[in-house]
Coordinates of C-alpha atoms and ligand atoms in Angstrom, one line a residue:
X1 CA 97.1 73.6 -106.9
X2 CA 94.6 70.9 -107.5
X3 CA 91.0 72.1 -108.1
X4 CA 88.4 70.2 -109.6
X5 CA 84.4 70.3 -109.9
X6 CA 81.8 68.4 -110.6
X7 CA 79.2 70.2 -112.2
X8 CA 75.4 68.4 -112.4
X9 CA 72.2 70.1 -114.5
X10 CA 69.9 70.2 -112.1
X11 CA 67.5 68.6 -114.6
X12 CA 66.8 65.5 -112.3
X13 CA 67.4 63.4 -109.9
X14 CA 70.8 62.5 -108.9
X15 CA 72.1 59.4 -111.5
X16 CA 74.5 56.6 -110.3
X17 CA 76.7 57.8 -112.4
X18 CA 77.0 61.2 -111.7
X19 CA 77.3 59.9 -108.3
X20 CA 80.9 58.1 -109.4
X21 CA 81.8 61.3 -111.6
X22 CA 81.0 63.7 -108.1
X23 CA 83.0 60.9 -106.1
X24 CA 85.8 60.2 -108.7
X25 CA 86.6 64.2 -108.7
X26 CA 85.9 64.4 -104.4
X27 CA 88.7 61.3 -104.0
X28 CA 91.1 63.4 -106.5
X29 CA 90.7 66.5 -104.9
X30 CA 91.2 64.9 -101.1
X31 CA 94.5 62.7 -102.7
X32 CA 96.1 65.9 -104.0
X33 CA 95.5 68.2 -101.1
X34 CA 93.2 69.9 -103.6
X35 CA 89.8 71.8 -103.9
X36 CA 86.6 70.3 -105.2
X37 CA 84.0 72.5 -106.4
X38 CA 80.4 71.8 -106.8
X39 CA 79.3 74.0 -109.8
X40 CA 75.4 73.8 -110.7
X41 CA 74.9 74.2 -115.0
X42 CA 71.3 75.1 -115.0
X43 CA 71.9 77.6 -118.5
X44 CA 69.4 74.9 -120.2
X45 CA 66.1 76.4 -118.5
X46 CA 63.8 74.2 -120.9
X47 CA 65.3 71.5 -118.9
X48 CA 65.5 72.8 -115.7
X49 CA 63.6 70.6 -112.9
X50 CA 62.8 73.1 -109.7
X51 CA 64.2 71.0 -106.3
X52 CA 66.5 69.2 -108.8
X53 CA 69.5 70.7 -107.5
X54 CA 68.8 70.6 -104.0
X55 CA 67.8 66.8 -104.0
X56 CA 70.6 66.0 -105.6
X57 CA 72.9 68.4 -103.1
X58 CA 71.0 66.1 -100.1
X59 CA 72.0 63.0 -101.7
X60 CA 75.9 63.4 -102.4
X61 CA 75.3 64.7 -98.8
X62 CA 73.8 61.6 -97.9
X63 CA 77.0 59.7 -99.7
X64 CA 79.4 61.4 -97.8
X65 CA 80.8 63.6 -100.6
X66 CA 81.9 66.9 -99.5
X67 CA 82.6 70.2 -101.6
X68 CA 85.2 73.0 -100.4
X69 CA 83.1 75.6 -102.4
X70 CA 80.0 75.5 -104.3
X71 CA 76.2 77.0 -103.9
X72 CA 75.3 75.4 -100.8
X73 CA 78.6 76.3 -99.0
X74 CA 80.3 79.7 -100.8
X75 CA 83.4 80.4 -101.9
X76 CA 86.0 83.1 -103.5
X77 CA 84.9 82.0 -106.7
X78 CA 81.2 82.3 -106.5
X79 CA 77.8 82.3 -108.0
X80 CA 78.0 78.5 -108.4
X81 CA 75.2 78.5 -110.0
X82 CA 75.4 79.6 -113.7
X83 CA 72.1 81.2 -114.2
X84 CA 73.3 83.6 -111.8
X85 CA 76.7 84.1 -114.0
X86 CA 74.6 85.4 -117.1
X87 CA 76.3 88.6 -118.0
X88 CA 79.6 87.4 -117.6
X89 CA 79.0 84.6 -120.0
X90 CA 77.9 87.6 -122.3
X91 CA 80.8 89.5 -121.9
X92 CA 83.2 86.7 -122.7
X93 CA 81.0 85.8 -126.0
X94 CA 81.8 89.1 -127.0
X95 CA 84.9 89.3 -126.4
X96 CA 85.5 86.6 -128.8
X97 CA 83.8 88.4 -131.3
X98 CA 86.0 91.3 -130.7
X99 CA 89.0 89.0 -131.0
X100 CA 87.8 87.3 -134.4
X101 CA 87.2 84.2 -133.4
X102 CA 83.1 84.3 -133.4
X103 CA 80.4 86.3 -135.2
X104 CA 77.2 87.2 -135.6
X105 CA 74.7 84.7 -137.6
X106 CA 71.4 85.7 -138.3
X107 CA 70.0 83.1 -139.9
X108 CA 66.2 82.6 -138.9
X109 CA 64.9 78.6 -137.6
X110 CA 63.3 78.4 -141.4
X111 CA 67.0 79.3 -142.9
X112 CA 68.3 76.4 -141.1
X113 CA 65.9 74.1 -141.9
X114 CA 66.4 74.8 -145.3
X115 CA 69.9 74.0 -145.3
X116 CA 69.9 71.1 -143.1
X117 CA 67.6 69.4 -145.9
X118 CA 70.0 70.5 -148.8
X119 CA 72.6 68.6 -147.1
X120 CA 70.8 65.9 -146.3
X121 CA 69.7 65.8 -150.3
X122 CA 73.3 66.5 -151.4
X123 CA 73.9 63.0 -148.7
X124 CA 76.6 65.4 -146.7
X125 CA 77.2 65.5 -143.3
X126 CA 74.2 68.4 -141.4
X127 CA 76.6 70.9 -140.5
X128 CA 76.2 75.0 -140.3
X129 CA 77.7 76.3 -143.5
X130 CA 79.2 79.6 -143.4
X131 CA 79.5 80.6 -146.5
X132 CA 75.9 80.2 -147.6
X133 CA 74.1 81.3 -144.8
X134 CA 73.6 84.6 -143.2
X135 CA 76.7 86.1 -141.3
X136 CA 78.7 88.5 -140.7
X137 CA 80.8 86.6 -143.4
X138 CA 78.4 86.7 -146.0
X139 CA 76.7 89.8 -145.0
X140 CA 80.0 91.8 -144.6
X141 CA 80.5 94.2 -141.7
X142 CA 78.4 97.1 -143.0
X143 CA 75.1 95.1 -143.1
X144 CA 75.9 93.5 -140.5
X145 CA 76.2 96.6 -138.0
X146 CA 73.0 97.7 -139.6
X147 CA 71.3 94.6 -138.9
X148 CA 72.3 94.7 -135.3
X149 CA 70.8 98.7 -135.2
X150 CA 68.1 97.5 -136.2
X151 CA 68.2 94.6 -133.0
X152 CA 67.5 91.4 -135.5
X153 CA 67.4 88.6 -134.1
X154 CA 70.8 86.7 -134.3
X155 CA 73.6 84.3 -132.2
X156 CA 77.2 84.5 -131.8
X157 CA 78.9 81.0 -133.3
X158 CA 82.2 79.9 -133.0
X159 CA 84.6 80.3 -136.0
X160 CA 85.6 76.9 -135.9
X161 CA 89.2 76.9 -137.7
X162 CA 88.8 74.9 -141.3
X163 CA 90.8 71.6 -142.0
X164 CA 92.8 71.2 -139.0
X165 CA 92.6 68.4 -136.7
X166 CA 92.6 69.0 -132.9
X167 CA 94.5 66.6 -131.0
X168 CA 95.0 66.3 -127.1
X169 CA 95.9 64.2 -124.0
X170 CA 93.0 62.9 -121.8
X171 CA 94.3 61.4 -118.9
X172 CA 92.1 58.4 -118.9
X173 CA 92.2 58.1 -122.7
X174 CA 95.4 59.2 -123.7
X175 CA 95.8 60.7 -127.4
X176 CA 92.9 61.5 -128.8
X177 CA 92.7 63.0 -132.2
X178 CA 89.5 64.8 -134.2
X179 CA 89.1 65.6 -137.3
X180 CA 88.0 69.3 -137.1
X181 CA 86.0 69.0 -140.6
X182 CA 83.4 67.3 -138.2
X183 CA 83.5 69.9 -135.7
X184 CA 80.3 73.1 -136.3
X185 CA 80.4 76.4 -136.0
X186 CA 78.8 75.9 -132.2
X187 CA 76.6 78.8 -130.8
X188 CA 78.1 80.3 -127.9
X189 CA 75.0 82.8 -127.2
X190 CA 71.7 82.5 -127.9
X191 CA 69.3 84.7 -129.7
X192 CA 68.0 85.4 -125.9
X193 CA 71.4 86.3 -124.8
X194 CA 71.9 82.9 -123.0
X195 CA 75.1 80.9 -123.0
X196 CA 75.3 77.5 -124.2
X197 CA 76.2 74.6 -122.5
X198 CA 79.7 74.8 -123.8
X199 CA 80.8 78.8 -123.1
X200 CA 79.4 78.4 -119.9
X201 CA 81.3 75.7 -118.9
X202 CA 84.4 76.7 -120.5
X203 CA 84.4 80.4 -119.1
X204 CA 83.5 79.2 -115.7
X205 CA 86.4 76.3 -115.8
X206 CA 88.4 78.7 -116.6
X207 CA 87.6 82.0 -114.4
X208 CA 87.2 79.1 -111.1
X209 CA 90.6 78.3 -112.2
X210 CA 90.0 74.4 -112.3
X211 CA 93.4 72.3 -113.2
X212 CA 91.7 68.9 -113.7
X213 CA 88.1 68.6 -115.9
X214 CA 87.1 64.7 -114.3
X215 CA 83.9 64.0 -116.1
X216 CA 81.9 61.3 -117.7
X217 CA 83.0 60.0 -121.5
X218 CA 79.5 61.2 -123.1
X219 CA 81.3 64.5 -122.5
X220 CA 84.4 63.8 -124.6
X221 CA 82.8 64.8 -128.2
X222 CA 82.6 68.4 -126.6
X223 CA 86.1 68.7 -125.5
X224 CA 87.7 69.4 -129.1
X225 CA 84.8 72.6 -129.4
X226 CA 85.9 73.3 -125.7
X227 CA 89.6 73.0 -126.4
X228 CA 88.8 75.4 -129.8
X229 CA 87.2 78.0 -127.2
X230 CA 90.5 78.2 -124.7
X231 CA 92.3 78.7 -128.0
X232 CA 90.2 81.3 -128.8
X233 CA 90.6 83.2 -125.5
X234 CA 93.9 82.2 -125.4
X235 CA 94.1 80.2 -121.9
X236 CA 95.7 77.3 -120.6
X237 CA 93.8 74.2 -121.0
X238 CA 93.1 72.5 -117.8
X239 CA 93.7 68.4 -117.7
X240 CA 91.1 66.5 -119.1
X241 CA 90.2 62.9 -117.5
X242 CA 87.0 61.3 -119.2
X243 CA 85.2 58.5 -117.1
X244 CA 84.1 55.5 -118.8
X245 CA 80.0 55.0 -119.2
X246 CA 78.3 52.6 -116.4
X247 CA 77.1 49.7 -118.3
X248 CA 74.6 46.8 -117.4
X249 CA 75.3 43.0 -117.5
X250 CA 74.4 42.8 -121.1
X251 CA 76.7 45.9 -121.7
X252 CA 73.9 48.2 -123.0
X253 CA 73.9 52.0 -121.4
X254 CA 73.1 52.3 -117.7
X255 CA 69.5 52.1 -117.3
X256 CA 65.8 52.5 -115.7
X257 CA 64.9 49.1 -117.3
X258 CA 67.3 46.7 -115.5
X259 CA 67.3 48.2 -112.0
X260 CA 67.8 51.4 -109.8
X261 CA 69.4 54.4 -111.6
X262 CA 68.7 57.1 -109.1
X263 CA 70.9 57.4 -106.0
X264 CA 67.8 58.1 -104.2
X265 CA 66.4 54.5 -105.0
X266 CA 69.5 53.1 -103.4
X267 CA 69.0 54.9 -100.6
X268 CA 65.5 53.6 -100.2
X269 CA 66.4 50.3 -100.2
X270 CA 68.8 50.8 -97.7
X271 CA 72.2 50.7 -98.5
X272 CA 74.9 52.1 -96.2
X273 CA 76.1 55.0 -97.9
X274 CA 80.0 54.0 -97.5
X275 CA 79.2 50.7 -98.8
X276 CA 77.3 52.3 -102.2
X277 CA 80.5 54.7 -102.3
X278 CA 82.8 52.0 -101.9
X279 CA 81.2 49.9 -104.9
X280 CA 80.7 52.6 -107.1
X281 CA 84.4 53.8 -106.8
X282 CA 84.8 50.1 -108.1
X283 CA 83.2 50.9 -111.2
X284 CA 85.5 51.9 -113.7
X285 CA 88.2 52.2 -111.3
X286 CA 90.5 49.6 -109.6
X287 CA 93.4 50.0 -106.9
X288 CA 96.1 47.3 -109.3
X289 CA 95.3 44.8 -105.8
X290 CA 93.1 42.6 -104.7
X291 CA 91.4 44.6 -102.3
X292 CA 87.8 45.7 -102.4
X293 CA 86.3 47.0 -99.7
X294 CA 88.4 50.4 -98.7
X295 CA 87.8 52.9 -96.3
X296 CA 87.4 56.5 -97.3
X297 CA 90.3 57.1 -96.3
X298 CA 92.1 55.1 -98.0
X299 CA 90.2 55.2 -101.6
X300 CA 91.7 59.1 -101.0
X301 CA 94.6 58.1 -100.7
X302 CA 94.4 55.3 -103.6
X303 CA 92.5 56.8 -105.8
X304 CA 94.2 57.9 -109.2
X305 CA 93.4 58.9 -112.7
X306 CA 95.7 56.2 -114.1
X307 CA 93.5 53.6 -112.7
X308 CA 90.6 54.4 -114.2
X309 CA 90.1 52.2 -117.3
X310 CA 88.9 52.7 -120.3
X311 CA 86.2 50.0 -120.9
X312 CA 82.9 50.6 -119.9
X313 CA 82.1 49.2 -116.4
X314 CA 79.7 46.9 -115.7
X315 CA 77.2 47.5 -112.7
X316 CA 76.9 44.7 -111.2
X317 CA 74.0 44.9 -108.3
X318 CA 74.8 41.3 -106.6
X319 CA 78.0 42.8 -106.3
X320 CA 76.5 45.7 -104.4
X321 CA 74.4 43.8 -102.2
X322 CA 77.6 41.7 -101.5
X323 CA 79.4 44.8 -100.6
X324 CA 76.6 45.7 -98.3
X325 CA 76.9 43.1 -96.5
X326 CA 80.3 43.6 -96.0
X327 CA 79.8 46.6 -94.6
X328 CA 76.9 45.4 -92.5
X329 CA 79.1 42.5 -90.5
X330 CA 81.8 45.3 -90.2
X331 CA 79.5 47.8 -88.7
X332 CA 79.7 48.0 -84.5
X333 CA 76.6 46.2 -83.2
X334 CA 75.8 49.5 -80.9
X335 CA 75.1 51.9 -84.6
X336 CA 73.6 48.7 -86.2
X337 CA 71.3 48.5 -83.1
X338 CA 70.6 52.5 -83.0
X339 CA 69.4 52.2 -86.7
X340 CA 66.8 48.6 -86.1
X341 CA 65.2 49.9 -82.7
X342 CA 63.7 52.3 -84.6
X343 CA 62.5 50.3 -87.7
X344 CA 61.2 47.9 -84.1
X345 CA 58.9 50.3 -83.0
X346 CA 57.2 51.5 -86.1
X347 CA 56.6 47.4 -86.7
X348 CA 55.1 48.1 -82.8
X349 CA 57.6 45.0 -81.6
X350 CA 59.0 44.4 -78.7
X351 CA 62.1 43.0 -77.0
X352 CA 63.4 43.1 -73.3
X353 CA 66.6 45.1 -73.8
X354 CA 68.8 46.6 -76.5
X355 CA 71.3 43.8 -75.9
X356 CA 68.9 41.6 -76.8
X357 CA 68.6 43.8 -80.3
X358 CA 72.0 43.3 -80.6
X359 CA 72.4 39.6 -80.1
X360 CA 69.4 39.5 -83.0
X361 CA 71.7 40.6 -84.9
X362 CA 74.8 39.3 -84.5
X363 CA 72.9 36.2 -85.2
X364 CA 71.1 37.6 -88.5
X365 CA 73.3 39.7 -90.2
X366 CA 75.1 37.4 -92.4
X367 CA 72.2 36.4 -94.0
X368 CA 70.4 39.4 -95.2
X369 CA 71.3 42.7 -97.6
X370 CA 70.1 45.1 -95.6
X371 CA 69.5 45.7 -91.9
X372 CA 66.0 46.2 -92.4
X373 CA 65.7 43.0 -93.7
X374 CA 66.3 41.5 -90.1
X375 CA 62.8 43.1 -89.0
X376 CA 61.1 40.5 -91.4
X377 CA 63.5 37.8 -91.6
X378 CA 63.7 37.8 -87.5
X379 CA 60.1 38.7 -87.1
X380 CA 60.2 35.8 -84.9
X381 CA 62.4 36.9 -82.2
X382 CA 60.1 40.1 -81.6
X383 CA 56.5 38.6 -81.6
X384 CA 55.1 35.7 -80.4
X385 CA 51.9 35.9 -82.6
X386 CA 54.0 33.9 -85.9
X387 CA 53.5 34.3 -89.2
X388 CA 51.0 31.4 -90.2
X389 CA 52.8 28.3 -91.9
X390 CA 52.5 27.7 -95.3
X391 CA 49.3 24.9 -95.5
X392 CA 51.8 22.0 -97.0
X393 CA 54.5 22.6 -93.8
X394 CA 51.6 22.5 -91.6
X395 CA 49.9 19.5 -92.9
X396 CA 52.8 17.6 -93.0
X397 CA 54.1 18.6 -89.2
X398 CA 50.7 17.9 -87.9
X399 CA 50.5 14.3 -89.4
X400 CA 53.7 13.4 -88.1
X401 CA 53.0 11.2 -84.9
X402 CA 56.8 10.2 -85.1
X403 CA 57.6 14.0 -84.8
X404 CA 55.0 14.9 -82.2
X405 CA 56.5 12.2 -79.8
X406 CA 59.8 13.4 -80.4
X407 CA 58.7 17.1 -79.1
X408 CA 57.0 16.0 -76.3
X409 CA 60.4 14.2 -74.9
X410 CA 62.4 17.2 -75.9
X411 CA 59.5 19.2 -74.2
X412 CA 59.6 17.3 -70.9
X413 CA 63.2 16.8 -70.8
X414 CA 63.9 20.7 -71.4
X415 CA 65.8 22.8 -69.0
X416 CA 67.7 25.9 -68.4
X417 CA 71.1 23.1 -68.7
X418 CA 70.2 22.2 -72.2
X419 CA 70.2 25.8 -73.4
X420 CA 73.3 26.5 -71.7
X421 CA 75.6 24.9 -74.1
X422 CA 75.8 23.2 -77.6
X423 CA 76.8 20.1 -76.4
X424 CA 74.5 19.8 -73.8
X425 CA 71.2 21.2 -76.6
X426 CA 73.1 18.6 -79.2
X427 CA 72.6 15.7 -77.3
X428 CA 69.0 16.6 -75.8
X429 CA 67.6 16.5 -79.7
X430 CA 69.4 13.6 -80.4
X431 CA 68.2 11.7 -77.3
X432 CA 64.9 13.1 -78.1
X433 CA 64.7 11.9 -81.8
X434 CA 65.8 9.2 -81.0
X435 CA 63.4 8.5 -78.6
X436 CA 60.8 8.4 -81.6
X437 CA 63.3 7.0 -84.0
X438 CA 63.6 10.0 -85.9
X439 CA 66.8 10.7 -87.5
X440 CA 68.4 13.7 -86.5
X441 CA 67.9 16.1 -89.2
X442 CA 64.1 14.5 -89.6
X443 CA 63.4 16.5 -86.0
X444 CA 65.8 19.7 -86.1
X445 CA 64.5 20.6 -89.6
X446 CA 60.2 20.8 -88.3
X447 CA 61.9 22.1 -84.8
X448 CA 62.8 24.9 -86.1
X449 CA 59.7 25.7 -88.3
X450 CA 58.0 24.9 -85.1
X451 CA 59.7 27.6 -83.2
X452 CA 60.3 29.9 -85.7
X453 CA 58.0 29.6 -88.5
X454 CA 60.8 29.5 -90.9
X455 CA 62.9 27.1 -93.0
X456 CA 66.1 28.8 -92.7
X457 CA 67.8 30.9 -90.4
X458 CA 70.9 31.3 -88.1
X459 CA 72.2 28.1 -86.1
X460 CA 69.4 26.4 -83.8
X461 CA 71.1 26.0 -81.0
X462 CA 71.6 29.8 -81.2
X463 CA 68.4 30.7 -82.0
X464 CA 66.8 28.9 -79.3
X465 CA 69.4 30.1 -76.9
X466 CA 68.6 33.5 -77.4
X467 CA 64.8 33.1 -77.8
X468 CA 65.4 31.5 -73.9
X469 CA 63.4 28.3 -72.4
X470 CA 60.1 29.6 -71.6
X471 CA 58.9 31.3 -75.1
X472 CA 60.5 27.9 -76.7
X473 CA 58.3 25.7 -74.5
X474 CA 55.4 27.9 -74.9
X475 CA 55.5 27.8 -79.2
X476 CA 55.9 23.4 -78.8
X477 CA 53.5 23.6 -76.6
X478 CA 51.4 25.6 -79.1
X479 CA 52.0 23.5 -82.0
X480 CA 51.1 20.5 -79.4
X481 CA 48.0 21.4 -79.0
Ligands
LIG1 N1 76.6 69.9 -116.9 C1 77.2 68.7 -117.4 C2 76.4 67.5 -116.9 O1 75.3 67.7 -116.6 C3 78.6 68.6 -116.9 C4 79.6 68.3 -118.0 C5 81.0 68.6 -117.5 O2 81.4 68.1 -116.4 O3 81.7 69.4 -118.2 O4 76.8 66.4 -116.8

């Protein structure tokens, strides 16, 4: 059976990264007829964020990105959320140091110091040293047991085994081998009681009986201490799949600096969450064919841990907005419509029907990112007060005599006939630049800044169609006079 999680700090908003990690594991789950599990690791309270886990619950929500158990929907396998797991975490620290394979360490934050600058002196490599510090080791058991009577302050540690490399298979990765010299005696507990990062995670992997660990690379220096602790506790080691980092263009670490980071910006701006999905899965991941935009359905079904690559991936955001369009021209005009009345009415702009809405569309959508962009760039089909021209346009339609002529023939020669077709609109502006000797694009270029206050936009013809006879007239008519 196929269980996976993907388990967040709730120490911030949602990244873009965890976004792919929570979508990587959700696709693997749904391919295998599996489980995914949302597991919050909030055992770090100096970097716990309060509303940080339920913002970034809304926005995998918001992505589509379901969970079969976690804190928000329960499950056999519950609390989900680690601070509520503390004495379990406790139990299974000691346990180890029942077993032998962690002690006590008493050293105090001075003791440490100490040694950390000896090494540094000595030009070795900062690293807890268990014979020269205080331990149950060095102590011996007698002092230690009267140290503990006496409730000093201590942690449990790890007995990392000496001089043996740790070696395993990550499925994105493949061998991967560690020298275990570089590997410290990690602290399990805290002088509080409180896990660490790694015990937590490993006991809770372990007891929620995940098969596949899916998580981002930055993760992969703590999989030999994890792969020490199952050892330790004698379990099965689940699959491990590392996820390479999200670069930018310039290949440098994912960051604030050269865009959006936070899924919650991308949502802002409006992306279609299946679009944001779709490019992310992209990322790092690719189906061996030349096909990019996928369904849900069928990145489930696609979707594999083989495919993942190595190499960092770079996010590319023109790709995104590319994708977005995609999504936007493949999107039924009747939901694209239900989303823009809205965003019409809070601009306080009117239109005759929702057909009309629709046809705006249909018109505009290549053109623009997002849907909201069609408010602005279309601002012209849903008010007759334009935006002013720029002075230059303005100047130079106004002086135009040549031009002015040419309106007023297309003006008095206008009827419902010449909107009814292209041919019929085609060979009225000819006729009428001509009339003036204007060459064709001399007039269709200012005719359309004249009825639309723009220099670019869908077809004329089109435009003008939809816009209908009498608001036409009325804006040459404006510019006339
Ligand atoms: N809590 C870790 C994080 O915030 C999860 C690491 C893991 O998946 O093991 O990314």
């Amino acid at each position: 059976m196929v269980r996976v999680r993907f388990a967040p700090s709730p120490t911030g908003f949602l990244h873009i990264g965890s976004l792919r990690t929570a979508l990587y594991n959700s696709l693997f789950a749904k391919g295998h007829s599996g489980v995914c599990v949302l597991r919050i690791e909030d055992t770090d309270r100096t970097r716990f964020v309060p509303g940080a886990m339920e913002e970034q619950i809304e926005s995998l929500r918001w992505a589509g990105i379901e969970f079969d158990e976690g804190p928000h929907v329960g499950g056999q396998y519950g609390p989900y959320i680690q601070s509520e797991r503390f004495d379990i975490y406790a139990q299974y620290g000691m346990q180890l140091v029942e077993n032998g394979t962690a002690y006590h360490a008493f050293d105090t934050a001075e003791e440490l110091d100490n040694m950390r600058q000896r090494q540094q002196a000595a030009g070795i490599a900062p690293k807890y040293d268990r014979s020269s510090m205080r331990n149950q080791y060095t102590l011996g058991e007698h002092e230690t047991q009267r140290l503990l009577g006496e409730q000093a302050e201590h942690v449990i540690r790890l007995k990392v085994p000496l001089h043996s490399d740790i070696r395993f298979h990550d499925a994105v990765r493949g061998e991967v081998i560690v020298n275990g010299r570089e590997i410290d005696d990690q602290i399990l507990l805290k002088s509080d009681g409180f896990p660490t990062y790694h015990l937590a995670n490993v006991v809770d992997d372990h007891l929620m009986e995940i098969s596949h660990v899916i998580r981002a690379e930055e993760w992969l220096p703590s999989t030999p201490k994890h792969i020490l602790l199952y050892e330790a506790f004698g379990w099965e080691l689940p699959v491990f799949a590392h996820v390479p980092l999200l670069l930018n263009a310039d290949r440098s670490k994912m960051s604030k600096r050269h865009g959006d980071v936070m899924v919650k910006d991308f949502i802002a701006r409006g992306y279609f969450p299946d679009a944001l999905v779709n490019y992310v899965a992209l990322c790092g991941w690719n189906a061996g064919t030349e096909q990019e935009v996928f369904s849900r359905h069928e990145l489930e079904t696609a979707f594999s841990l083989e495919r993942v690559s190595k190499a960092g991936a770079i996010f590319d955001y023109k790709k995104l907005d590319w994708m977005n369009n995609e999504y936007l021209k493949a999107t039924s005009l009747d939901e694209l419509a239900g989303v823009l009345i809205p965003m019409l009415a809070e601009h306080k702009y009117e239109f005759t029907t929702a057909e009309f809405v629709k046809n705006v569309i249909r018109l505009l959508r290549d053109r623009v990112t997002f849907l909201s962009e069609i408010v602005e760039f279309g601002d012209y089909f849903f008010s007759d007060s334009l935006q002013p021209l720029d002075a230059e346009t303005e100047s130079q339609l106004i002086t135009n005599t040549q031009l002015k002529q040419a309106l007023q023939v297309f003006r008095d020669g206008f009827s419902e006939t010449v909107l009814a077709s292209h041919e019929a609109f085609t060979a009225h502006t000819q006729a009428s630049a001509q009339a003036s000797g204007l060459k064709m694009g001399a007039f269709l270029k200012p005719l359309r800044q004249i009825i639309t206050h723009r220099n670019v936009g869908a077809e004329l013809f089109d435009t003008m169609h939809l816009l209908g006879m009498n608001r036409c007239i009325a804006r040459i008519n404006a510019f006339l006079s």
